[in-house]
Short mmCIF file of C-alpha atoms and ligand atoms in Angstrom, two decimals:
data_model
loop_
_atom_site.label_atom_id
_atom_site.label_comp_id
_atom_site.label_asym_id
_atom_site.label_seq_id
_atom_site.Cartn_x
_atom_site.Cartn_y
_atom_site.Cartn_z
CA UNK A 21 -44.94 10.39 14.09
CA UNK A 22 -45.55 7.43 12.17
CA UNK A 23 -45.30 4.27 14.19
CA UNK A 24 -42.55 1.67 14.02
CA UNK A 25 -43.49 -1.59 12.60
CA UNK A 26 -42.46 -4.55 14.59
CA UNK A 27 -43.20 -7.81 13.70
CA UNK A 28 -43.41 -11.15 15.84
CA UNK A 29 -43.44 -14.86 14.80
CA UNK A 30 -45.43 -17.32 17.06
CA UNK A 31 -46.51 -20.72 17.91
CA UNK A 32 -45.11 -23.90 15.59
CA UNK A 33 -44.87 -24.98 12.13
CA UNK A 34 -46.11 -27.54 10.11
CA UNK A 35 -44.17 -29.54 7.74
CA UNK A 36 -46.53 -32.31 5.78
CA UNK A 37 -46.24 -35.16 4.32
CA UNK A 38 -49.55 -35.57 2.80
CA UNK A 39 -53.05 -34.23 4.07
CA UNK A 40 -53.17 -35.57 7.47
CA UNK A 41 -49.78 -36.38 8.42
CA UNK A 42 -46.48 -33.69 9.50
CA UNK A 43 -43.78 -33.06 11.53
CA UNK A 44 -44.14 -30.12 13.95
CA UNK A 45 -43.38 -29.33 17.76
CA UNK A 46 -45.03 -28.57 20.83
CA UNK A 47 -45.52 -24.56 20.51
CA UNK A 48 -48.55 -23.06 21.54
CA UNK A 49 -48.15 -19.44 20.87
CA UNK A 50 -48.83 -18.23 24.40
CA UNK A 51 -44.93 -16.43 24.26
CA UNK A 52 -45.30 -14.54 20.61
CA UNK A 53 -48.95 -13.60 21.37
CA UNK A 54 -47.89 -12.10 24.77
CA UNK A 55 -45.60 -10.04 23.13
CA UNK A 56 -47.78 -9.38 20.32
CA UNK A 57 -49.94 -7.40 23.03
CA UNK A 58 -47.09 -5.75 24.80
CA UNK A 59 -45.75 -4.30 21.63
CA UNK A 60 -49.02 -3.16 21.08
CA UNK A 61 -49.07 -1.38 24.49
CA UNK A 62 -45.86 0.01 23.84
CA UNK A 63 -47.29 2.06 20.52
CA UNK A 64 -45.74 -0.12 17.72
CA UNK A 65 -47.82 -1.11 15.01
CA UNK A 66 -47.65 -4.84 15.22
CA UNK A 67 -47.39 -7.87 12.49
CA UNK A 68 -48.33 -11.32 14.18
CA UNK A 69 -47.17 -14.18 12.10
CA UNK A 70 -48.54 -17.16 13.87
CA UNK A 71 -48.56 -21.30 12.90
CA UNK A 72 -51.19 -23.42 13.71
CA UNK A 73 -52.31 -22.21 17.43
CA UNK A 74 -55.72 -21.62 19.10
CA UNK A 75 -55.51 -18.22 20.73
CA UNK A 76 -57.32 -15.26 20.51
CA UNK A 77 -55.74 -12.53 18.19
CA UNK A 78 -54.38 -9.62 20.62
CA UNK A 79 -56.37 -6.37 20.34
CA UNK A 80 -54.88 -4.16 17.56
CA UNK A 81 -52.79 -6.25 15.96
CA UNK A 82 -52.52 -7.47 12.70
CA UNK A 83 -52.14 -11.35 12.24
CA UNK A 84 -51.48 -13.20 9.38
CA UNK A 85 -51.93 -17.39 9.43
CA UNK A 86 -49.60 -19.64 8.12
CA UNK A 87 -48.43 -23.29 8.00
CA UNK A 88 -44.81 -24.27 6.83
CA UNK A 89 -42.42 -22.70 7.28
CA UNK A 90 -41.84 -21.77 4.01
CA UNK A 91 -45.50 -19.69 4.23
CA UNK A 92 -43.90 -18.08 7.30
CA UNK A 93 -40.87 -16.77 5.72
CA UNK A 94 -42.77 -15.18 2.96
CA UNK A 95 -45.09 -13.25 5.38
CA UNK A 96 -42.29 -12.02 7.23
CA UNK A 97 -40.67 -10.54 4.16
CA UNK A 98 -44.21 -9.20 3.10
CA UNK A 99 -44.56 -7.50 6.68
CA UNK A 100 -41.48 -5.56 5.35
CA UNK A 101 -41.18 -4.67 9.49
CA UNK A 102 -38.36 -2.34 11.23
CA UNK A 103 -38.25 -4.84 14.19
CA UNK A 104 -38.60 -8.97 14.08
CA UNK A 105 -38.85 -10.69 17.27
CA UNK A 106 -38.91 -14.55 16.39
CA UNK A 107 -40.87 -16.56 19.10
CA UNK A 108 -41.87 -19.34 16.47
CA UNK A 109 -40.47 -22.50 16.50
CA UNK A 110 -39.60 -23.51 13.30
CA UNK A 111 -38.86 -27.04 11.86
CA UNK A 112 -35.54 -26.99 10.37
CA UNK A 113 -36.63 -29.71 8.28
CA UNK A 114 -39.65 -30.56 5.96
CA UNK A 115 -40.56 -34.09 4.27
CA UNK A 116 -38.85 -34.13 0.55
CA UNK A 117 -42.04 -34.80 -0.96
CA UNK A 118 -45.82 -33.82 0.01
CA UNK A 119 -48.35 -35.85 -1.32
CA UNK A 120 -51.60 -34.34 -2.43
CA UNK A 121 -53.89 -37.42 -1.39
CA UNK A 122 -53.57 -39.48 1.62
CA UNK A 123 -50.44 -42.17 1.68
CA UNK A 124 -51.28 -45.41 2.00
CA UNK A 125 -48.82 -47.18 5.03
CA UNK A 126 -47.61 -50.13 2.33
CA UNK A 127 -46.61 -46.48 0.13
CA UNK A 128 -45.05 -44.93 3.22
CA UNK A 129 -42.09 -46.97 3.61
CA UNK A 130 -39.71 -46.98 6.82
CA UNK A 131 -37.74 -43.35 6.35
CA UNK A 132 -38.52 -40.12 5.85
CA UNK A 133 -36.46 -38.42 3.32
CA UNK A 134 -36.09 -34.47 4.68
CA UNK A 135 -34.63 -31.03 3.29
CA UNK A 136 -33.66 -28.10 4.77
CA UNK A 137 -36.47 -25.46 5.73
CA UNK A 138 -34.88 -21.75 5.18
CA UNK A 139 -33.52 -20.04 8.25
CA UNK A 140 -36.44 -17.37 9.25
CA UNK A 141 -34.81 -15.19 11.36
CA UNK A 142 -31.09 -15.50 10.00
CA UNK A 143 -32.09 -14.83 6.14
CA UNK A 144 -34.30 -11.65 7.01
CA UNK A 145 -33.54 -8.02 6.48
CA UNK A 146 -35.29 -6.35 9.06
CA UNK A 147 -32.77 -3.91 10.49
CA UNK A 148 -33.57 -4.98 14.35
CA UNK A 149 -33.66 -8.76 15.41
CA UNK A 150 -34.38 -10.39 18.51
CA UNK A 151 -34.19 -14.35 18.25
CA UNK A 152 -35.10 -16.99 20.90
CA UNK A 153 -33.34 -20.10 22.22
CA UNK A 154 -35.43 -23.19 23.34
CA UNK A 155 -32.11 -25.70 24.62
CA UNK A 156 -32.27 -28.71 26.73
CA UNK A 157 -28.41 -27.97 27.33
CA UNK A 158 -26.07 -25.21 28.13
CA UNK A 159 -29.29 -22.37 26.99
CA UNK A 160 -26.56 -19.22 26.87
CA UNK A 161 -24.30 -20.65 24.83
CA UNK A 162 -26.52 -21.49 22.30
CA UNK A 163 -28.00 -18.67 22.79
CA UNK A 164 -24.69 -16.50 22.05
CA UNK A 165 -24.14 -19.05 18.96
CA UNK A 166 -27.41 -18.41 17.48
CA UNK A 167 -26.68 -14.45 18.24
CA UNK A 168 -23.70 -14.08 16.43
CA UNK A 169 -24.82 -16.06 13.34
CA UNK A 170 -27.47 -14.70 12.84
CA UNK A 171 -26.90 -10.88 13.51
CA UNK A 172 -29.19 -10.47 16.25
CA UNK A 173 -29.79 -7.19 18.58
CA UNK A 174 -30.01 -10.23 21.49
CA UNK A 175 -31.21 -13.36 21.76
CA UNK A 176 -33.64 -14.83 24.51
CA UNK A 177 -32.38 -18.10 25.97
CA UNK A 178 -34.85 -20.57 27.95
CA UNK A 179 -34.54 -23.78 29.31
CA UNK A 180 -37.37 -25.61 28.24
CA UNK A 181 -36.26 -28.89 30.55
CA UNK A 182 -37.72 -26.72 33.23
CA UNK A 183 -41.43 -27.25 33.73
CA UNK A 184 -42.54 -23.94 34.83
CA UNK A 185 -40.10 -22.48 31.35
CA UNK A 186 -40.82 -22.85 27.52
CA UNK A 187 -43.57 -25.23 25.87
CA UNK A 188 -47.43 -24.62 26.49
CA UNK A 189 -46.97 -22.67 29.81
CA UNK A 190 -48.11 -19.06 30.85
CA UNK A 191 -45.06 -18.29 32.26
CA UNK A 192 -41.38 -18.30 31.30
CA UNK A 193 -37.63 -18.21 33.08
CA UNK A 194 -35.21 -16.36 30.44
CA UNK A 195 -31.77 -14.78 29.92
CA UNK A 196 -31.53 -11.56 27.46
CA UNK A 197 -27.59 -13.07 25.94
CA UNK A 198 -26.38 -10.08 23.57
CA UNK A 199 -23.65 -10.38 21.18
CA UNK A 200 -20.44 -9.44 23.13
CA UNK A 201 -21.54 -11.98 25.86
CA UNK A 202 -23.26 -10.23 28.47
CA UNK A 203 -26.15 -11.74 29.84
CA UNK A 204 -29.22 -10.30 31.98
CA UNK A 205 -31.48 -13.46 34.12
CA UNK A 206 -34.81 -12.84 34.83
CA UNK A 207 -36.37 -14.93 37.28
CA UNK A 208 -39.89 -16.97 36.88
CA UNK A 209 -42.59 -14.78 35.25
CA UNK A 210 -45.68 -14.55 33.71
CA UNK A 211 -45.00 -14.36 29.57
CA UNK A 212 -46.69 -11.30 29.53
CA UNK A 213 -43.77 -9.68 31.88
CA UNK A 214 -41.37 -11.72 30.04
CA UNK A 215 -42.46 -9.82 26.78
CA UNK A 216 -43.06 -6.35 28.63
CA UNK A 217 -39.40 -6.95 29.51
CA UNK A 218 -38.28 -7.60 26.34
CA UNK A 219 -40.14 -4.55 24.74
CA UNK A 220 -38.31 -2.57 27.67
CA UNK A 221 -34.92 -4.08 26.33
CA UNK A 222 -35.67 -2.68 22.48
CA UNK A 223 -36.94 0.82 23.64
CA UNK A 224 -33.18 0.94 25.06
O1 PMT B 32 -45.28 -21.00 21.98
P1 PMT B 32 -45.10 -21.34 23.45
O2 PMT B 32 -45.82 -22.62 23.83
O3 PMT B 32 -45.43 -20.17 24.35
O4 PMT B 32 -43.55 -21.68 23.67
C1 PMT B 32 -42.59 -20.67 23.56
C2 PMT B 32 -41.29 -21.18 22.89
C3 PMT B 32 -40.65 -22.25 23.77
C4 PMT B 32 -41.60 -21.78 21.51
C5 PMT B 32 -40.38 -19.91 22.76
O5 PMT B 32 -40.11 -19.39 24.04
C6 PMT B 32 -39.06 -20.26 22.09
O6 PMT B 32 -38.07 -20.63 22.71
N1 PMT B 32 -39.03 -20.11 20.72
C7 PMT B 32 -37.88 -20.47 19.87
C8 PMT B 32 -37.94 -21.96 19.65
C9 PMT B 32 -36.86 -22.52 18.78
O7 PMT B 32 -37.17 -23.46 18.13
O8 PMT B 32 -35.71 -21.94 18.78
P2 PMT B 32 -34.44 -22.43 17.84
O9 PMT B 32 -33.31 -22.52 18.74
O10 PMT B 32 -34.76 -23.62 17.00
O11 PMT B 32 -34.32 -21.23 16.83
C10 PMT B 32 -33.55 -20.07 17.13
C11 PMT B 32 -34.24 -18.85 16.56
O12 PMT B 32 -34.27 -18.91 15.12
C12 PMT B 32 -35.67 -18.67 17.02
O13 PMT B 32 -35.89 -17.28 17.20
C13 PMT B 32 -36.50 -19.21 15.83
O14 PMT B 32 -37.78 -18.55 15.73
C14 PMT B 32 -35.61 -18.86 14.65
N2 PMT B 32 -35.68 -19.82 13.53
C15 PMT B 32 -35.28 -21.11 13.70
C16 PMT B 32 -35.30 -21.98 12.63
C17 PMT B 32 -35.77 -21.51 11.37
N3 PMT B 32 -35.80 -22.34 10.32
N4 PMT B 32 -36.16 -20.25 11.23
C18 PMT B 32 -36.14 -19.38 12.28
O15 PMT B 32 -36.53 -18.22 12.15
#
């Protein structure tokens, strides 16, 4: 039978502004790569679209690098998957203008004119998506929110005030929200159970 193709976004984005300067975020990886390797497990044949992260590729599966976020979305759409589980954290928002050489600081100027980066995860095809949630407030219902717009199979909320949760850690504390408001908690685990859960949740 041939296998499924499931693809997974990791780890942060870069946005710059010229060569050595850009907006990005805290991501490390360590929650897409995990379930890079558990879909692997699992028997999918796996697309890893990963930012800027230094981990070790997971055995078997395919990864392609990227930057921006507008070099994510078009691997993504290349991977032409059946599944898309978005880990990556995304900047919404990339500097207007890139500059080729380095600004000087009398060139820079005190703001920052931004535009829209393209929603990922909302504007993609695949038949089967599983979003995240990173909130510092109320993490189901944004969760739900971000669910229902954009069309997703569930969403995985975390609370990433919580030390031992979210950002740079090896483990995770998540709730599976689905679309018609149910919610399952898991408590503290490692993100490789978090993502052998998740796998779990698609295979039902
Ligand atoms: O990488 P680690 O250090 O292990 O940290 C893991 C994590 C905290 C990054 C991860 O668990 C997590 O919560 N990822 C989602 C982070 C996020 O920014 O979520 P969001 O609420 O901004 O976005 C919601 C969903 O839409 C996410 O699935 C995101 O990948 C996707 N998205 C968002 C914006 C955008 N322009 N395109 C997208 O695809």
């Amino acid at each position: 039978m041939k296998k499924q193709r499931l693809v997974v976004t990791a780890g942060p984005t870069r946005e710059h502004l010229d060569p050595v300067r850009f907006l990005s975020n805290p991501s490390t990886g360590k929650m897409g790569f995990a379930i890079a390797k558990a879909a692997v497990e699992a028997g999918y044949e796996v697309v890893l679209v990963a930012g800027p992260v230094a981990l070790k590729t997971p055995k078997d599966v395919k990864r392609v690098d990227v930057v921006s976020a507008r070099e994510m979305e078009k691997a993504v759409t290349d991977a032409a998957g059946d599944i898309l589980i978005a880990t990556a954290a995304v900047a919404d928002w990339r500097p207007a203008h890139c500059s080729m050489r380095k600004l000087k600081k009398g060139e820079m100027g005190g703001t920052l004119a931004l535009v829209r980066n393209p929603d990922i995860l909302k504007g993609s095809t695949i038949p089967l998506k599983i979003g995240f949630a990173a909130e510092t407030g109320d993490p189901v219902a944004e969760a739900l929110r971000k669910c229902r717009e954009k069309k997703l199979a569930f969403c995985v909320a975390n609370d990433v005030t919580q030390k031992d949760a979210g950002f740079g850690v090896s483990t995770n504390r998540v709730i599976f929200v689905k679309p018609d408001g149910s919610c399952t908690k898991l408590p503290k685990l490692s993100k490789l159970s978090v993502a052998r859960r998740i796998i779990a949740e698609i295979g039902k």
